[in-house]
CSV table of C-alpha atoms and ligand atoms in Angstrom, one decimal:
chain,number,residue,atom,x,y,z
A,124,MET,CA,-18.3,31.0,-5.1
A,125,THR,CA,-16.9,28.3,-7.3
A,126,TYR,CA,-13.2,27.6,-7.4
A,127,SER,CA,-11.4,27.2,-10.7
A,128,VAL,CA,-9.3,24.6,-9.0
A,129,LEU,CA,-10.9,22.5,-6.3
A,130,PRO,CA,-8.6,21.1,-3.8
A,131,THR,CA,-8.9,17.3,-3.6
A,132,PRO,CA,-9.9,16.3,0.0
A,133,THR,CA,-7.0,13.9,0.4
A,134,ALA,CA,-4.6,16.8,-0.4
A,135,VAL,CA,-5.4,18.6,3.0
A,136,PRO,CA,-3.2,17.0,5.7
A,137,ALA,CA,-5.5,14.8,7.8
A,138,ALA,CA,-3.7,15.3,11.1
A,139,LEU,CA,-4.5,19.0,11.5
A,140,PRO,CA,-6.1,20.1,14.8
A,141,ALA,CA,-9.9,20.8,14.4
A,142,ALA,CA,-9.4,24.5,15.1
A,143,ALA,CA,-6.5,24.9,12.6
A,144,SER,CA,-7.2,27.6,10.0
A,145,LEU,CA,-3.8,28.1,8.5
A,146,HIS,CA,-1.3,25.5,7.6
A,147,ALA,CA,1.9,26.2,5.8
A,148,ALA,CA,3.6,23.0,4.6
A,149,LYS,CA,7.3,22.9,3.8
A,150,LEU,CA,7.7,26.3,2.1
A,151,TYR,CA,10.7,26.9,-0.1
A,152,LYS,CA,11.8,30.3,-1.5
A,153,THR,CA,15.0,31.3,-3.2
A,154,PHE,CA,15.5,34.8,-4.6
A,155,THR,CA,17.4,35.0,-7.9
A,156,LEU,CA,19.1,38.4,-8.5
A,157,HIS,CA,18.9,38.6,-12.3
A,158,HIS,CA,20.7,41.9,-12.4
A,159,GLN,CA,23.6,40.6,-10.2
A,160,GLY,CA,24.9,37.7,-12.2
A,161,GLY,CA,22.0,35.5,-11.2
A,162,ALA,CA,23.1,35.3,-7.6
A,163,GLN,CA,20.9,33.0,-5.6
A,164,ILE,CA,19.6,33.8,-2.1
A,165,PRO,CA,17.9,30.8,-0.4
A,166,VAL,CA,15.6,32.3,2.2
A,167,LEU,CA,13.0,29.7,3.1
A,168,GLN,CA,14.0,26.0,3.2
A,169,GLY,CA,11.1,23.8,4.2
A,170,VAL,CA,9.4,26.1,6.7
A,171,SER,CA,6.1,24.7,8.1
A,172,LEU,CA,3.6,26.3,10.5
A,173,THR,CA,0.1,25.4,11.7
A,174,VAL,CA,-1.9,28.0,13.6
A,175,GLN,CA,-5.4,27.6,15.2
A,176,ALA,CA,-8.2,30.0,15.7
A,177,GLY,CA,-7.5,32.4,18.6
A,178,GLU,CA,-3.8,31.7,18.6
A,179,CYS,CA,-1.0,34.2,17.8
A,180,VAL,CA,2.4,32.8,16.6
A,181,ALA,CA,5.5,35.1,16.5
A,182,LEU,CA,8.1,34.8,13.8
A,183,GLN,CA,11.3,35.4,15.7
A,184,GLY,CA,14.9,35.8,14.4
A,185,PRO,CA,17.5,38.2,13.3
A,186,SER,CA,17.0,40.8,10.6
A,187,GLY,CA,17.3,39.3,7.2
A,188,SER,CA,16.5,35.8,8.4
A,189,GLY,CA,13.3,35.5,6.2
A,190,LYS,CA,10.5,36.5,8.4
A,191,SER,CA,8.9,39.0,6.0
A,192,THR,CA,9.5,36.7,3.1
A,193,PHE,CA,7.6,33.9,4.9
A,194,MET,CA,4.8,36.3,5.7
A,195,ARG,CA,4.5,37.6,2.2
A,196,SER,CA,4.5,34.0,1.0
A,197,LEU,CA,1.6,33.2,3.4
A,198,TYR,CA,-0.3,36.1,1.8
A,199,ALA,CA,0.7,34.8,-1.7
A,200,ASN,CA,2.4,38.0,-2.4
A,201,TYR,CA,5.5,36.0,-3.3
A,202,ARG,CA,5.3,32.9,-5.4
A,203,ILE,CA,6.9,30.1,-3.5
A,204,ASP,CA,9.1,27.5,-5.2
A,205,ALA,CA,7.6,24.6,-3.4
A,206,GLY,CA,5.2,23.8,-0.6
A,207,GLN,CA,1.5,24.4,0.2
A,208,ILE,CA,-0.3,27.2,1.9
A,209,TRP,CA,-3.6,25.8,3.3
A,210,VAL,CA,-6.1,28.3,4.5
A,211,LYS,CA,-9.6,27.7,5.7
A,212,HIS,CA,-11.7,30.0,3.6
A,213,GLN,CA,-15.4,29.9,4.3
A,214,ASN,CA,-15.2,26.4,5.6
A,215,THR,CA,-13.2,25.0,2.7
A,216,TRP,CA,-9.5,24.4,2.7
A,217,VAL,CA,-7.7,26.1,-0.2
A,218,ASP,CA,-4.0,26.1,-1.1
A,219,LEU,CA,-3.0,29.6,-1.9
A,220,ALA,CA,0.1,28.4,-3.8
A,221,GLN,CA,-2.3,26.8,-6.3
A,222,LEU,CA,-5.2,29.3,-6.4
A,223,PRO,CA,-6.0,31.3,-9.5
A,224,PRO,CA,-5.6,35.1,-9.1
A,225,HIS,CA,-9.3,35.7,-9.0
A,226,ASP,CA,-10.0,33.3,-6.2
A,227,LEU,CA,-6.9,34.5,-4.3
A,228,LEU,CA,-8.5,38.0,-4.4
A,229,HIS,CA,-11.6,36.6,-2.9
A,230,VAL,CA,-9.7,34.9,-0.1
A,231,ARG,CA,-7.8,38.2,0.7
A,232,GLN,CA,-11.0,40.2,0.7
A,233,HIS,CA,-12.9,37.9,3.1
A,234,THR,CA,-10.4,35.7,5.0
A,235,ILE,CA,-6.8,37.1,5.3
A,236,GLY,CA,-5.8,40.6,6.4
A,237,TYR,CA,-2.2,41.7,6.2
A,238,VAL,CA,-0.5,44.7,7.8
A,239,SER,CA,2.6,45.3,5.8
A,240,GLN,CA,5.7,46.9,7.2
A,241,PHE,CA,5.1,50.0,5.1
A,242,LEU,CA,1.9,51.6,3.9
A,243,ARG,CA,1.5,52.0,0.2
A,244,VAL,CA,0.1,55.4,-0.3
A,245,ILE,CA,-1.6,56.8,-3.3
A,246,PRO,CA,-1.3,60.6,-3.7
A,247,ARG,CA,-4.6,62.5,-3.3
A,248,VAL,CA,-6.5,59.6,-1.6
A,249,PRO,CA,-7.4,60.7,1.9
A,250,ALA,CA,-6.5,58.5,4.9
A,251,LEU,CA,-10.2,57.8,5.6
A,252,GLU,CA,-10.7,56.4,2.0
A,253,VAL,CA,-7.5,54.3,2.2
A,254,ALA,CA,-8.6,52.7,5.4
A,255,ALA,CA,-12.3,52.2,4.4
A,256,GLU,CA,-11.4,50.6,1.1
A,257,PRO,CA,-11.5,46.9,2.2
A,258,LEU,CA,-14.8,47.4,3.9
A,259,LEU,CA,-16.3,49.3,0.8
A,260,ASP,CA,-15.0,46.5,-1.5
A,261,LEU,CA,-16.9,44.0,0.7
A,262,GLY,CA,-20.1,46.0,0.0
A,263,TYR,CA,-20.5,47.7,3.3
A,264,GLU,CA,-22.7,50.9,3.4
A,265,PRO,CA,-20.2,53.8,3.0
A,266,GLU,CA,-21.5,55.5,6.3
A,267,LEU,CA,-20.9,52.3,8.3
A,268,ALA,CA,-17.5,51.8,6.7
A,269,TYR,CA,-16.4,55.4,7.5
A,270,ASP,CA,-17.7,55.2,11.0
A,271,THR,CA,-15.8,52.0,11.7
A,272,VAL,CA,-12.6,53.7,10.5
A,273,ARG,CA,-13.2,56.9,12.3
A,274,ASN,CA,-13.7,54.9,15.5
A,275,LEU,CA,-10.3,53.1,14.9
A,276,PHE,CA,-8.6,56.4,14.0
A,277,ALA,CA,-9.8,57.9,17.2
A,278,GLN,CA,-8.8,54.9,19.3
A,279,LEU,CA,-5.3,55.1,17.7
A,280,HIS,CA,-5.1,58.8,18.4
A,281,LEU,CA,-4.7,59.8,14.8
A,282,PRO,CA,-5.4,63.6,14.8
A,283,GLU,CA,-8.8,64.4,13.2
A,284,ARG,CA,-7.2,67.0,10.9
A,285,LEU,CA,-5.3,64.2,9.1
A,286,TRP,CA,-8.3,62.1,8.3
A,287,SER,CA,-9.2,63.9,5.1
A,288,LEU,CA,-5.6,64.2,3.9
A,289,SER,CA,-3.5,61.8,1.9
A,290,PRO,CA,-1.0,59.8,4.1
A,291,THR,CA,1.7,60.7,1.5
A,292,THR,CA,3.1,63.4,3.9
A,293,PHE,CA,2.3,61.5,7.2
A,294,SER,CA,5.1,60.5,9.6
A,295,GLY,CA,6.0,56.8,9.8
A,296,GLY,CA,3.8,56.3,12.9
A,297,GLU,CA,0.9,58.1,11.3
A,298,LYS,CA,1.1,55.9,8.2
A,299,GLN,CA,1.4,52.8,10.4
A,300,ARG,CA,-1.8,53.7,12.3
A,301,VAL,CA,-3.7,54.2,9.0
A,302,ASN,CA,-2.4,50.7,7.9
A,303,ILE,CA,-3.5,49.2,11.2
A,304,ALA,CA,-7.0,50.8,11.0
A,305,ARG,CA,-7.3,49.5,7.4
A,306,ALA,CA,-6.6,45.9,8.5
A,307,PHE,CA,-8.6,45.9,11.7
A,308,ALA,CA,-11.6,47.5,10.1
A,309,VAL,CA,-12.5,44.2,8.6
A,310,ASN,CA,-13.1,41.3,11.0
A,311,TYR,CA,-10.7,38.9,9.1
A,312,PRO,CA,-10.6,35.3,10.4
A,313,ILE,CA,-6.8,35.4,9.7
A,314,LEU,CA,-4.4,38.4,10.3
A,315,LEU,CA,-0.8,38.7,9.3
A,316,LEU,CA,1.1,41.4,11.1
A,317,ASP,CA,4.5,42.6,10.0
A,318,GLU,CA,6.0,44.8,12.7
A,319,PRO,CA,2.7,46.6,13.3
A,320,THR,CA,4.1,48.7,16.2
A,321,SER,CA,7.6,49.5,15.0
A,322,ALA,CA,7.0,53.2,14.6
A,323,LEU,CA,4.5,53.7,17.5
A,324,ASP,CA,4.9,55.4,20.9
A,325,ALA,CA,4.0,53.5,24.1
A,326,GLU,CA,0.5,54.7,24.2
A,327,ASN,CA,-0.5,53.6,20.7
A,328,ARG,CA,1.5,50.4,21.1
A,329,GLU,CA,-0.8,49.7,24.0
A,330,VAL,CA,-3.9,50.4,21.8
A,331,VAL,CA,-2.6,48.0,19.2
A,332,MET,CA,-1.9,45.2,21.8
A,333,GLN,CA,-5.5,45.6,23.0
A,334,LEU,CA,-6.8,45.4,19.4
A,335,ILE,CA,-4.8,42.2,18.9
A,336,GLU,CA,-6.0,40.7,22.2
A,337,ALA,CA,-9.6,41.5,21.3
A,338,ARG,CA,-9.3,39.8,17.9
A,339,LYS,CA,-7.7,36.7,19.5
A,340,ALA,CA,-10.5,36.5,22.0
A,341,GLY,CA,-12.9,36.6,19.0
A,342,GLY,CA,-11.1,33.6,17.5
A,343,CYS,CA,-8.9,35.3,15.0
A,344,THR,CA,-5.8,33.3,13.8
A,345,MET,CA,-2.7,35.5,13.9
A,346,VAL,CA,0.9,35.4,12.8
A,347,GLY,CA,3.1,38.3,13.7
A,348,ILE,CA,6.6,39.8,13.5
A,349,PHE,CA,7.2,42.0,16.5
A,350,HIS,CA,10.6,43.7,17.0
A,351,ASP,CA,9.4,44.7,20.5
A,352,ASP,CA,9.8,42.0,23.2
A,353,GLU,CA,7.1,43.4,25.4
A,354,VAL,CA,4.6,43.3,22.6
A,355,ARG,CA,5.6,39.7,21.6
A,356,ASP,CA,5.6,38.4,25.1
A,357,ARG,CA,2.1,39.8,25.7
A,358,VAL,CA,0.2,38.9,22.6
A,359,CYS,CA,1.9,35.7,21.3
A,360,ASP,CA,1.3,32.2,22.4
A,361,ARG,CA,4.4,30.6,20.9
A,362,ARG,CA,7.3,31.4,18.5
A,363,LEU,CA,8.5,30.0,15.2
A,364,PRO,CA,12.3,30.5,15.2
A,365,PHE,CA,14.0,32.0,12.0
B,671,ADP,P1,13.4,39.6,7.7
B,671,ADP,O1,12.0,40.1,7.6
B,671,ADP,O2,13.6,38.5,8.6
B,671,ADP,O3,14.3,40.9,8.2
B,671,ADP,P2,13.4,39.3,4.8
B,671,ADP,O4,12.4,38.2,4.6
B,671,ADP,O5,12.9,40.7,4.6
B,671,ADP,O6,14.0,39.2,6.4
B,671,ADP,O7,14.7,39.0,3.9
B,671,ADP,C1,15.3,37.8,4.0
B,671,ADP,C2,16.5,37.7,2.9
B,671,ADP,O8,15.8,37.7,1.6
B,671,ADP,C3,17.4,38.9,3.0
B,671,ADP,O9,18.7,38.4,2.7
B,671,ADP,C4,16.9,39.8,1.9
B,671,ADP,O10,17.9,40.6,1.3
B,671,ADP,C5,16.3,38.8,0.8
B,671,ADP,N1,15.2,39.4,0.1
B,671,ADP,C6,14.0,39.8,0.6
B,671,ADP,N2,13.2,40.2,-0.3
B,671,ADP,C7,13.8,40.1,-1.5
B,671,ADP,C8,13.5,40.4,-2.8
B,671,ADP,N3,12.3,40.8,-3.2
B,671,ADP,N4,14.5,40.1,-3.8
B,671,ADP,C9,15.7,39.6,-3.4
B,671,ADP,N5,16.0,39.3,-2.2
B,671,ADP,C10,15.1,39.6,-1.2
B,672,MG,MG1,11.0,42.0,7.8
């Protein structure tokens, strides 16, 4: 692909470890509440993080401390006020904070997966379709895409009778498993996980921990928010305090 904005080589910090694939540099984000007298909520004030392939970093801190905001910023869901979000995308460093929307889409399709806290569900679209969509968008044969998702659904103990139904009426834990299958169906080099196990029982939490461990062993770069100490202690290599 060609980028509309090519990062200049000198713009990428020179001191990054060779295996680094994600580097957030001094991110700032303040929310302005326009409907409440323009009240300002400073959430990120110069947060930096470098993560290498095969490493999982936990964002740790109390509720409301900015963990999800940081993660959404890493995915360029939120526009940051200042800072750079360097991502190694197909062997080129790109700054997501600067990337035009079309190129950002390409990075999200191929390089960064994101498990949001809540699954956005579209009425009438079956769970199988919801979870297969990223693979289909990448041009996978439908049968291969559906088989990959069926395997993940089975691993995650999602009852087969639900696969052809829209997740609209699913329980929190069922929606969460559809969301996890959707993100893990693609072999993304970078995965962002926002409380992926918060609504799961012990058995499925174990499945998710094994999925995460397998991806790490395969060199995936991970950033996660885990409310569960057991999960965090097992899958994360270090913490970024919030
Ligand atoms: P955490 O994930 O650590 O619980 P969040 O990042 O969700 O924290 O929220 C951090 C702070 O930013 C909170 O005070 C929250 O109210 C505020 N906030 C988060 N998202 C928005 C938003 N879209 N608009 C305004 N304020 C927000
Ligand atoms: Mg959060």
